[in-house]
C-alpha cells in the first residue's frame, strides 16, 4: 500500500515566538500539499503557541518525562504536552539517549505513558559511527527497537496511526553526511521485518519508517523514493519555512512505499 509521506520538523532547542511566522508559512503551504502529512516539533515553550497558530499541520513534543505529574523539577509529562496541544511525541532521539543517558527501558516507559496520554509516537533509533564501522549497525538498531516498541491497539490502521519509527544514523545528524541509499534501504528493510514480527503483517507493513540525518531539499527526493522510506525527520532544514517546504514538496511529488 502506498503510504502518505510523513515529514516532521524537529526544531530541537531552537525557536522563540519570533519563529511563529515560519510555522504559519509551513501551515499555509501544507494546506496545498495534502498528499503529505506535515508536522513540527517545536521546543516545549512554543507548543501551545504553534498549536494556536496552525490549522493543517500536526504539532508535537520532542520528548516527555514518564508519569503524569509529581516532584520532577524541570520535567514535562506526556499529558502536559497533550494539554498544550501536542498530538505526538518524539522519543529516543540520539540527543536524548546520548546527552541525557536515556536507556531503551526508559524510552519504553515513556512510550507507554505517552500512549496513555493519547499521543502518537515517533520512536527514534540509530547507530553511532563506531557501531556502523564495526559492521553491527543493523543488529544495534533492531536491539534498540525491540527493547522500546510498546504494545499497540489492535487493527492495522490504528497501529499505523499510533506509531512511526525514525531511523537516524547518529553520524548523519547535523553533519551534512547522509547514509547511502543502499544503507538506508538495508536498515529500513530490517526495521520493516521487525515491525511485521511485532505487530503482524498488515500493521507492520503500514507503519511509516522515516529517515533522518541531514535531509534537505536537495537530497529529499532520492531519499524519500528509497524502499521502505515513509517520510523524513528533519532538524536543521526545518528551521526555515523555505528549506523545510522544499522537502515537503519533494515528498508530495513522490509515491513512497
Ligand atoms: P538534521 O537533524 O536534519 O539537522 O541532521 C535530524 C534530527 O536530529 O532529527
CSV table of N, CA and C in Angstrom, one decimal, residues 8-167:
chain,number,residue,atom,x,y,z
A,8,UNK,N,8.4,15.5,9.3
A,8,UNK,CA,8.4,16.2,10.6
A,8,UNK,C,9.6,17.1,10.8
A,9,UNK,N,9.3,18.3,11.2
A,9,UNK,CA,10.4,19.2,11.5
A,9,UNK,C,10.7,19.2,13.0
A,10,UNK,N,11.9,18.9,13.4
A,10,UNK,CA,12.3,18.8,14.8
A,10,UNK,C,13.2,20.1,15.0
A,11,UNK,N,12.6,21.0,15.7
A,11,UNK,CA,13.3,22.3,15.9
A,11,UNK,C,14.3,22.2,17.0
A,12,UNK,N,14.4,21.1,17.7
A,12,UNK,CA,15.4,21.0,18.8
A,12,UNK,C,15.3,22.2,19.7
A,13,UNK,N,16.5,22.7,20.2
A,13,UNK,CA,16.5,23.8,21.2
A,13,UNK,C,16.6,25.1,20.4
A,14,UNK,N,15.7,25.3,19.5
A,14,UNK,CA,15.7,26.5,18.6
A,14,UNK,C,14.3,27.0,18.6
A,15,UNK,N,14.2,28.3,18.6
A,15,UNK,CA,12.9,29.0,18.4
A,15,UNK,C,12.3,29.7,19.6
A,16,UNK,N,11.9,31.0,19.2
A,16,UNK,CA,11.2,31.8,20.2
A,16,UNK,C,9.9,32.2,19.5
A,17,UNK,N,9.2,33.1,20.1
A,17,UNK,CA,7.9,33.4,19.4
A,17,UNK,C,8.2,34.1,18.0
A,18,UNK,N,9.4,34.6,17.8
A,18,UNK,CA,9.7,35.2,16.5
A,18,UNK,C,9.6,34.1,15.4
A,19,UNK,N,9.7,32.9,15.8
A,19,UNK,CA,9.6,31.8,14.7
A,19,UNK,C,8.2,31.4,14.4
A,20,UNK,N,7.2,32.0,15.0
A,20,UNK,CA,5.8,31.6,14.7
A,20,UNK,C,5.4,31.9,13.3
A,21,UNK,N,6.0,32.9,12.7
A,21,UNK,CA,5.8,33.2,11.3
A,21,UNK,C,6.2,32.0,10.4
A,22,UNK,N,7.3,31.3,10.7
A,22,UNK,CA,7.7,30.2,9.9
A,22,UNK,C,6.7,29.1,10.0
A,23,UNK,N,6.2,28.9,11.2
A,23,UNK,CA,5.1,27.8,11.4
A,23,UNK,C,3.9,28.2,10.6
A,24,UNK,N,3.5,29.4,10.6
A,24,UNK,CA,2.3,29.8,9.8
A,24,UNK,C,2.6,29.6,8.3
A,25,UNK,N,3.8,29.9,7.9
A,25,UNK,CA,4.1,29.7,6.4
A,25,UNK,C,4.1,28.3,6.1
A,26,UNK,N,4.6,27.4,6.9
A,26,UNK,CA,4.6,26.0,6.7
A,26,UNK,C,3.2,25.5,6.6
A,27,UNK,N,2.4,26.0,7.6
A,27,UNK,CA,1.0,25.5,7.6
A,27,UNK,C,0.2,25.9,6.4
A,28,UNK,N,0.4,27.2,5.9
A,28,UNK,CA,-0.3,27.6,4.7
A,28,UNK,C,0.0,26.7,3.5
A,29,UNK,N,1.3,26.4,3.4
A,29,UNK,CA,1.8,25.6,2.2
A,29,UNK,C,1.2,24.2,2.4
A,30,UNK,N,1.2,23.7,3.6
A,30,UNK,CA,0.8,22.3,3.8
A,30,UNK,C,-0.7,22.2,3.4
A,31,UNK,N,-1.5,23.2,3.5
A,31,UNK,CA,-2.9,23.2,3.0
A,31,UNK,C,-3.0,22.9,1.5
A,32,UNK,N,-1.9,23.2,0.8
A,32,UNK,CA,-2.0,23.0,-0.6
A,32,UNK,C,-1.2,21.7,-1.0
A,33,UNK,N,-0.6,21.1,0.0
A,33,UNK,CA,0.2,19.8,-0.3
A,33,UNK,C,-0.4,18.7,0.5
A,34,UNK,N,-1.6,18.4,0.3
A,34,UNK,CA,-2.4,17.5,1.2
A,34,UNK,C,-1.9,16.0,1.0
A,35,UNK,N,-1.1,15.7,0.0
A,35,UNK,CA,-0.6,14.4,-0.2
A,35,UNK,C,0.4,14.0,0.9
A,36,UNK,N,0.9,15.1,1.6
A,36,UNK,CA,1.9,14.9,2.6
A,36,UNK,C,1.4,15.2,4.0
A,37,UNK,N,1.7,14.4,5.0
A,37,UNK,CA,1.4,14.7,6.4
A,37,UNK,C,2.6,15.5,6.9
A,38,UNK,N,2.3,16.7,7.3
A,38,UNK,CA,3.4,17.6,7.8
A,38,UNK,C,3.2,17.9,9.2
A,39,UNK,N,4.3,18.0,10.0
A,39,UNK,CA,4.2,18.3,11.4
A,39,UNK,C,5.5,19.0,11.8
A,40,UNK,N,5.4,19.7,13.0
A,40,UNK,CA,6.6,20.3,13.6
A,40,UNK,C,6.6,20.0,15.1
A,41,UNK,N,7.8,19.7,15.6
A,41,UNK,CA,8.0,19.5,17.0
A,41,UNK,C,8.9,20.7,17.5
A,42,UNK,N,8.2,21.8,18.0
A,42,UNK,CA,9.0,22.9,18.5
A,42,UNK,C,9.4,22.6,19.9
A,43,UNK,N,10.2,23.5,20.5
A,43,UNK,CA,10.5,23.3,21.9
A,43,UNK,C,9.2,23.4,22.8
A,44,UNK,N,9.3,22.8,24.0
A,44,UNK,CA,8.1,22.8,24.9
A,44,UNK,C,7.4,24.2,24.9
A,45,UNK,N,8.3,25.3,25.0
A,45,UNK,CA,7.8,26.6,25.2
A,45,UNK,C,6.9,27.1,24.1
A,46,UNK,N,7.0,26.5,22.9
A,46,UNK,CA,6.3,27.0,21.8
A,46,UNK,C,5.1,26.1,21.4
A,47,UNK,N,5.0,25.0,22.1
A,47,UNK,CA,3.9,24.0,21.6
A,47,UNK,C,2.5,24.7,21.6
A,48,UNK,N,2.2,25.3,22.6
A,48,UNK,CA,0.8,25.9,22.7
A,48,UNK,C,0.7,27.0,21.6
A,49,UNK,N,1.7,27.8,21.5
A,49,UNK,CA,1.6,29.0,20.6
A,49,UNK,C,1.5,28.4,19.2
A,50,UNK,N,2.3,27.4,18.8
A,50,UNK,CA,2.3,26.9,17.4
A,50,UNK,C,0.9,26.3,17.2
A,51,UNK,N,0.4,25.5,18.2
A,51,UNK,CA,-0.9,24.8,18.1
A,51,UNK,C,-2.0,25.8,17.8
A,52,UNK,N,-1.9,27.0,18.4
A,52,UNK,CA,-2.9,28.0,18.2
A,52,UNK,C,-2.8,28.7,16.8
A,53,UNK,N,-1.6,28.7,16.3
A,53,UNK,CA,-1.4,29.4,15.0
A,53,UNK,C,-1.7,28.6,13.8
A,54,UNK,N,-1.7,27.3,13.9
A,54,UNK,CA,-1.8,26.4,12.7
A,54,UNK,C,-3.1,25.7,12.6
A,55,UNK,N,-3.5,25.4,11.3
A,55,UNK,CA,-4.7,24.7,11.1
A,55,UNK,C,-4.5,23.3,10.6
A,56,UNK,N,-3.5,23.1,9.7
A,56,UNK,CA,-3.4,21.9,9.0
A,56,UNK,C,-2.3,20.9,9.6
A,57,UNK,N,-1.2,21.5,9.9
A,57,UNK,CA,-0.1,20.7,10.3
A,57,UNK,C,-0.2,20.1,11.8
A,58,UNK,N,0.5,19.0,12.0
A,58,UNK,CA,0.5,18.5,13.4
A,58,UNK,C,1.5,19.2,14.2
A,59,UNK,N,1.3,19.2,15.5
A,59,UNK,CA,2.3,19.8,16.4
A,59,UNK,C,2.6,18.7,17.5
A,60,UNK,N,3.9,18.6,17.7
A,60,UNK,CA,4.3,17.5,18.7
A,60,UNK,C,5.4,18.0,19.6
A,61,UNK,N,5.8,17.2,20.6
A,61,UNK,CA,6.9,17.5,21.5
A,61,UNK,C,8.1,16.7,21.1
A,62,UNK,N,9.2,17.1,21.6
A,62,UNK,CA,10.5,16.4,21.2
A,62,UNK,C,10.9,15.4,22.2
A,63,UNK,N,10.1,15.3,23.3
A,63,UNK,CA,10.4,14.4,24.4
A,63,UNK,C,9.3,14.6,25.5
A,64,UNK,N,9.2,13.7,26.4
A,64,UNK,CA,8.4,13.9,27.6
A,64,UNK,C,9.0,13.1,28.7
A,65,UNK,N,8.6,13.4,29.9
A,65,UNK,CA,9.0,12.6,31.1
A,65,UNK,C,8.0,11.5,31.3
A,66,UNK,N,8.4,10.5,32.1
A,66,UNK,CA,7.5,9.5,32.5
A,66,UNK,C,6.4,10.0,33.5
A,67,UNK,N,5.4,9.2,33.6
A,67,UNK,CA,4.3,9.6,34.6
A,67,UNK,C,3.4,10.7,34.1
A,68,UNK,N,2.6,11.2,35.0
A,68,UNK,CA,1.7,12.3,34.6
A,68,UNK,C,2.0,13.6,35.3
A,69,UNK,N,2.4,13.5,36.6
A,69,UNK,CA,2.7,14.7,37.4
A,69,UNK,C,3.6,14.3,38.6
A,70,UNK,N,4.0,15.2,39.3
A,70,UNK,CA,4.8,14.9,40.5
A,70,UNK,C,6.0,15.8,40.7
A,71,UNK,N,6.9,15.4,41.6
A,71,UNK,CA,8.0,16.2,42.0
A,71,UNK,C,9.2,15.9,41.1
A,72,UNK,N,9.2,16.4,39.9
A,72,UNK,CA,10.2,16.2,38.9
A,72,UNK,C,10.6,17.6,38.4
A,73,UNK,N,11.4,18.3,39.1
A,73,UNK,CA,11.8,19.7,38.7
A,73,UNK,C,12.3,19.8,37.3
A,74,UNK,N,11.7,20.6,36.6
A,74,UNK,CA,12.2,20.8,35.2
A,74,UNK,C,11.7,19.9,34.2
A,75,UNK,N,10.9,18.9,34.6
A,75,UNK,CA,10.4,17.9,33.6
A,75,UNK,C,9.0,18.2,33.2
A,76,UNK,N,8.6,17.7,32.0
A,76,UNK,CA,7.3,17.9,31.5
A,76,UNK,C,6.7,16.5,31.0
A,77,UNK,N,5.5,16.2,31.4
A,77,UNK,CA,4.9,14.9,31.1
A,77,UNK,C,4.2,14.9,29.8
A,78,UNK,N,3.8,13.7,29.4
A,78,UNK,CA,3.1,13.5,28.1
A,78,UNK,C,1.7,14.1,28.2
A,79,UNK,N,1.1,14.0,29.4
A,79,UNK,CA,-0.3,14.6,29.5
A,79,UNK,C,-0.2,16.1,29.5
A,80,UNK,N,0.9,16.7,30.0
A,80,UNK,CA,1.1,18.1,29.9
A,80,UNK,C,1.3,18.6,28.5
A,81,UNK,N,2.1,17.9,27.7
A,81,UNK,CA,2.3,18.4,26.3
A,81,UNK,C,1.0,18.2,25.5
A,82,UNK,N,0.3,17.1,25.8
A,82,UNK,CA,-1.0,16.9,25.1
A,82,UNK,C,-2.0,18.1,25.5
A,83,UNK,N,-2.0,18.5,26.7
A,83,UNK,CA,-2.8,19.6,27.1
A,83,UNK,C,-2.4,20.9,26.4
A,84,UNK,N,-1.1,21.0,26.1
A,84,UNK,CA,-0.7,22.2,25.4
A,84,UNK,C,-1.0,22.2,23.9
A,85,UNK,N,-1.4,21.0,23.4
A,85,UNK,CA,-1.8,20.9,22.0
A,85,UNK,C,-1.0,19.9,21.2
A,86,UNK,N,-0.1,19.3,21.8
A,86,UNK,CA,0.7,18.3,21.1
A,86,UNK,C,-0.1,17.1,20.7
A,87,UNK,N,0.1,16.5,19.6
A,87,UNK,CA,-0.6,15.3,19.1
A,87,UNK,C,0.3,14.1,19.1
A,88,UNK,N,1.6,14.4,19.1
A,88,UNK,CA,2.6,13.3,19.1
A,88,UNK,C,3.8,13.7,19.9
A,89,UNK,N,4.7,12.7,20.2
A,89,UNK,CA,5.9,13.0,20.8
A,89,UNK,C,7.0,12.2,20.2
A,90,UNK,N,8.2,12.8,20.0
A,90,UNK,CA,9.4,12.1,19.5
A,90,UNK,C,10.0,11.5,20.8
A,91,UNK,N,10.4,10.2,20.7
A,91,UNK,CA,11.0,9.6,21.8
A,91,UNK,C,12.3,8.9,21.4
A,92,UNK,N,13.3,8.9,22.2
A,92,UNK,CA,14.5,8.1,21.9
A,92,UNK,C,15.4,8.8,20.9
A,93,UNK,N,15.3,10.1,20.7
A,93,UNK,CA,16.3,10.7,19.8
A,93,UNK,C,17.7,10.5,20.4
A,94,UNK,N,18.6,10.4,19.5
A,94,UNK,CA,20.0,10.2,20.0
A,94,UNK,C,20.5,11.3,20.9
A,95,UNK,N,20.0,12.5,20.7
A,95,UNK,CA,20.5,13.6,21.5
A,95,UNK,C,19.9,13.4,23.0
A,96,UNK,N,18.8,12.7,23.1
A,96,UNK,CA,18.3,12.3,24.4
A,96,UNK,C,19.1,11.1,25.0
A,97,UNK,N,19.2,10.1,24.1
A,97,UNK,CA,19.9,8.9,24.6
A,97,UNK,C,21.3,9.2,25.0
A,98,UNK,N,22.1,10.0,24.2
A,98,UNK,CA,23.5,10.2,24.4
A,98,UNK,C,23.7,11.4,25.4
A,99,UNK,N,23.0,12.5,25.2
A,99,UNK,CA,23.2,13.7,26.1
A,99,UNK,C,22.5,13.5,27.4
A,100,UNK,N,21.5,12.7,27.6
A,100,UNK,CA,20.8,12.6,28.8
A,100,UNK,C,20.8,11.1,29.4
A,101,UNK,N,21.6,10.3,28.8
A,101,UNK,CA,21.7,8.9,29.3
A,101,UNK,C,20.4,8.1,29.3
A,102,UNK,N,19.6,8.3,28.3
A,102,UNK,CA,18.3,7.6,28.3
A,102,UNK,C,18.5,6.2,27.8
A,103,UNK,N,17.9,5.2,28.5
A,103,UNK,CA,18.0,3.8,28.2
A,103,UNK,C,16.8,3.4,27.3
A,104,UNK,N,17.0,2.2,26.7
A,104,UNK,CA,15.8,1.7,25.9
A,104,UNK,C,14.6,1.5,26.9
A,105,UNK,N,14.9,1.0,28.1
A,105,UNK,CA,13.8,0.7,29.1
A,105,UNK,C,13.1,2.0,29.4
A,106,UNK,N,13.8,3.1,29.6
A,106,UNK,CA,13.2,4.4,29.9
A,106,UNK,C,12.3,4.9,28.8
A,107,UNK,N,12.8,4.7,27.6
A,107,UNK,CA,12.1,5.1,26.4
A,107,UNK,C,10.8,4.3,26.2
A,108,UNK,N,10.9,3.0,26.6
A,108,UNK,CA,9.7,2.2,26.5
A,108,UNK,C,8.7,2.7,27.5
A,109,UNK,N,9.1,3.0,28.7
A,109,UNK,CA,8.2,3.6,29.8
A,109,UNK,C,7.6,4.9,29.3
A,110,UNK,N,8.4,5.7,28.7
A,110,UNK,CA,7.8,7.0,28.1
A,110,UNK,C,6.8,6.7,27.0
A,111,UNK,N,7.1,5.7,26.2
A,111,UNK,CA,6.1,5.3,25.1
A,111,UNK,C,4.8,4.9,25.7
A,112,UNK,N,4.8,4.1,26.8
A,112,UNK,CA,3.6,3.6,27.4
A,112,UNK,C,2.8,4.8,27.9
A,113,UNK,N,3.5,5.7,28.6
A,113,UNK,CA,2.9,6.9,29.2
A,113,UNK,C,2.3,7.9,28.2
A,114,UNK,N,3.1,8.0,27.1
A,114,UNK,CA,2.6,8.9,26.0
A,114,UNK,C,1.4,8.3,25.3
A,115,UNK,N,1.3,7.0,25.1
A,115,UNK,CA,0.1,6.4,24.5
A,115,UNK,C,-1.1,6.6,25.5
A,116,UNK,N,-0.8,6.4,26.7
A,116,UNK,CA,-1.9,6.6,27.8
A,116,UNK,C,-2.4,8.0,27.7
A,117,UNK,N,-1.5,9.0,27.4
A,117,UNK,CA,-2.0,10.4,27.3
A,117,UNK,C,-2.6,10.7,26.0
A,118,UNK,N,-2.7,9.7,25.1
A,118,UNK,CA,-3.4,9.9,23.8
A,118,UNK,C,-2.5,10.4,22.7
A,119,UNK,N,-1.2,10.4,23.0
A,119,UNK,CA,-0.2,10.9,21.9
A,119,UNK,C,0.2,9.8,21.0
A,120,UNK,N,0.5,10.2,19.8
A,120,UNK,CA,1.1,9.3,18.8
A,120,UNK,C,2.6,9.3,19.1
A,121,UNK,N,3.3,8.3,18.7
A,121,UNK,CA,4.8,8.2,18.9
A,121,UNK,C,5.6,8.3,17.7
A,122,UNK,N,6.7,8.9,17.8
A,122,UNK,CA,7.8,8.9,16.7
A,122,UNK,C,9.0,8.3,17.5
A,123,UNK,N,9.2,7.1,17.3
A,123,UNK,CA,10.3,6.4,18.0
A,123,UNK,C,11.6,6.3,17.2
A,124,UNK,N,12.6,6.9,17.8
A,124,UNK,CA,13.9,7.0,17.1
A,124,UNK,C,14.9,5.9,17.4
A,125,UNK,N,15.7,5.6,16.4
A,125,UNK,CA,16.8,4.6,16.6
A,125,UNK,C,17.9,5.0,15.7
A,126,UNK,N,19.1,4.5,15.9
A,126,UNK,CA,20.2,4.8,15.0
A,126,UNK,C,21.5,4.5,15.7
A,127,UNK,N,22.5,4.2,14.8
A,127,UNK,CA,23.8,3.7,15.4
A,127,UNK,C,24.8,4.9,15.3
A,128,UNK,N,25.9,4.8,16.1
A,128,UNK,CA,27.0,5.7,16.0
A,128,UNK,C,27.9,5.3,14.8
A,129,UNK,N,28.9,6.1,14.6
A,129,UNK,CA,29.8,5.8,13.5
A,129,UNK,C,30.7,4.6,13.9
A,130,UNK,N,31.0,4.5,15.2
A,130,UNK,CA,31.8,3.3,15.6
A,130,UNK,C,31.0,2.0,15.4
A,131,UNK,N,29.7,2.0,15.7
A,131,UNK,CA,28.9,0.8,15.5
A,131,UNK,C,28.8,0.5,14.0
A,132,UNK,N,28.6,1.5,13.2
A,132,UNK,CA,28.5,1.3,11.8
A,132,UNK,C,29.8,0.7,11.2
A,133,UNK,N,30.9,1.3,11.7
A,133,UNK,CA,32.2,0.8,11.2
A,133,UNK,C,32.5,-0.6,11.6
A,134,UNK,N,31.9,-1.0,12.7
A,134,UNK,CA,32.1,-2.4,13.2
A,134,UNK,C,31.2,-3.4,12.5
A,135,UNK,N,30.4,-2.9,11.6
A,135,UNK,CA,29.5,-3.8,10.8
A,135,UNK,C,28.3,-4.3,11.5
A,136,UNK,N,28.0,-3.7,12.7
A,136,UNK,CA,26.9,-4.2,13.5
A,136,UNK,C,25.7,-3.2,13.6
A,137,UNK,N,25.6,-2.3,12.6
A,137,UNK,CA,24.5,-1.3,12.7
A,137,UNK,C,23.1,-1.9,12.7
A,138,UNK,N,22.9,-2.9,11.9
A,138,UNK,CA,21.5,-3.5,11.8
A,138,UNK,C,21.1,-4.1,13.1
A,139,UNK,N,22.0,-4.9,13.7
A,139,UNK,CA,21.7,-5.6,15.0
A,139,UNK,C,21.5,-4.5,16.1
A,140,UNK,N,22.3,-3.5,16.1
A,140,UNK,CA,22.2,-2.4,17.1
A,140,UNK,C,20.8,-1.7,17.0
A,141,UNK,N,20.4,-1.4,15.8
A,141,UNK,CA,19.2,-0.7,15.7
A,141,UNK,C,18.0,-1.6,16.0
A,142,UNK,N,18.0,-2.8,15.6
A,142,UNK,CA,16.9,-3.7,15.9
A,142,UNK,C,16.9,-4.0,17.4
A,143,UNK,N,18.0,-4.1,18.1
A,143,UNK,CA,18.0,-4.3,19.6
A,143,UNK,C,17.4,-3.1,20.3
A,144,UNK,N,17.7,-1.9,19.8
A,144,UNK,CA,17.2,-0.7,20.4
A,144,UNK,C,15.6,-0.7,20.3
A,145,UNK,N,15.2,-1.0,19.1
A,145,UNK,CA,13.7,-1.0,18.8
A,145,UNK,C,13.0,-2.1,19.6
A,146,UNK,N,13.6,-3.3,19.6
A,146,UNK,CA,13.0,-4.4,20.3
A,146,UNK,C,12.7,-4.1,21.7
A,147,UNK,N,13.6,-3.3,22.3
A,147,UNK,CA,13.5,-3.0,23.7
A,147,UNK,C,12.6,-1.8,24.0
A,148,UNK,N,12.2,-1.1,23.0
A,148,UNK,CA,11.4,0.1,23.3
A,148,UNK,C,10.1,0.1,22.5
A,149,UNK,N,9.8,-0.8,21.6
A,149,UNK,CA,8.5,-0.8,21.0
A,149,UNK,C,7.4,-1.2,21.9
A,150,UNK,N,6.4,-0.4,22.1
A,150,UNK,CA,5.3,-0.7,23.0
A,150,UNK,C,4.2,-1.6,22.4
A,151,UNK,N,3.4,-2.3,23.1
A,151,UNK,CA,2.3,-3.0,22.5
A,151,UNK,C,1.3,-1.9,22.1
A,152,UNK,N,0.6,-2.2,21.0
A,152,UNK,CA,-0.3,-1.2,20.4
A,152,UNK,C,-1.7,-1.7,20.3
A,153,UNK,N,-2.7,-0.9,20.1
A,153,UNK,CA,-4.1,-1.3,19.9
A,153,UNK,C,-4.2,-2.2,18.7
A,154,UNK,N,-5.2,-3.0,18.7
A,154,UNK,CA,-5.4,-3.9,17.6
A,154,UNK,C,-5.9,-3.1,16.3
A,155,UNK,N,-5.7,-3.7,15.2
A,155,UNK,CA,-6.2,-3.1,14.0
A,155,UNK,C,-5.1,-2.4,13.3
A,156,UNK,N,-4.8,-2.8,12.0
A,156,UNK,CA,-3.7,-2.3,11.3
A,156,UNK,C,-3.7,-0.7,11.2
A,157,UNK,N,-4.9,-0.2,10.9
A,157,UNK,CA,-4.9,1.3,10.7
A,157,UNK,C,-4.6,2.0,12.0
A,158,UNK,N,-5.2,1.4,13.1
A,158,UNK,CA,-5.0,2.1,14.4
A,158,UNK,C,-3.5,2.0,14.8
A,159,UNK,N,-2.8,0.9,14.6
A,159,UNK,CA,-1.4,0.7,14.9
A,159,UNK,C,-0.6,1.7,14.1
A,160,UNK,N,-0.9,1.8,12.8
A,160,UNK,CA,-0.1,2.7,11.9
A,160,UNK,C,-0.3,4.1,12.2
A,161,UNK,N,-1.5,4.4,12.8
A,161,UNK,CA,-1.8,5.8,13.2
A,161,UNK,C,-1.0,6.1,14.5
A,162,UNK,N,-0.8,5.1,15.3
A,162,UNK,CA,-0.2,5.4,16.7
A,162,UNK,C,1.3,5.5,16.7
A,163,UNK,N,2.0,5.0,15.7
A,163,UNK,CA,3.4,5.0,15.8
A,163,UNK,C,4.1,5.2,14.4
A,164,UNK,N,5.2,5.9,14.4
A,164,UNK,CA,6.1,5.9,13.3
A,164,UNK,C,7.5,5.7,13.9
A,165,UNK,N,8.4,5.1,13.1
A,165,UNK,CA,9.7,4.9,13.6
A,165,UNK,C,10.6,5.8,12.8
A,166,UNK,N,11.6,6.4,13.4
A,166,UNK,CA,12.6,7.2,12.7
A,166,UNK,C,14.0,6.6,12.8
A,167,UNK,N,14.6,6.2,11.6
A,167,UNK,CA,16.0,5.7,11.6
A,167,UNK,C,16.9,6.9,11.4
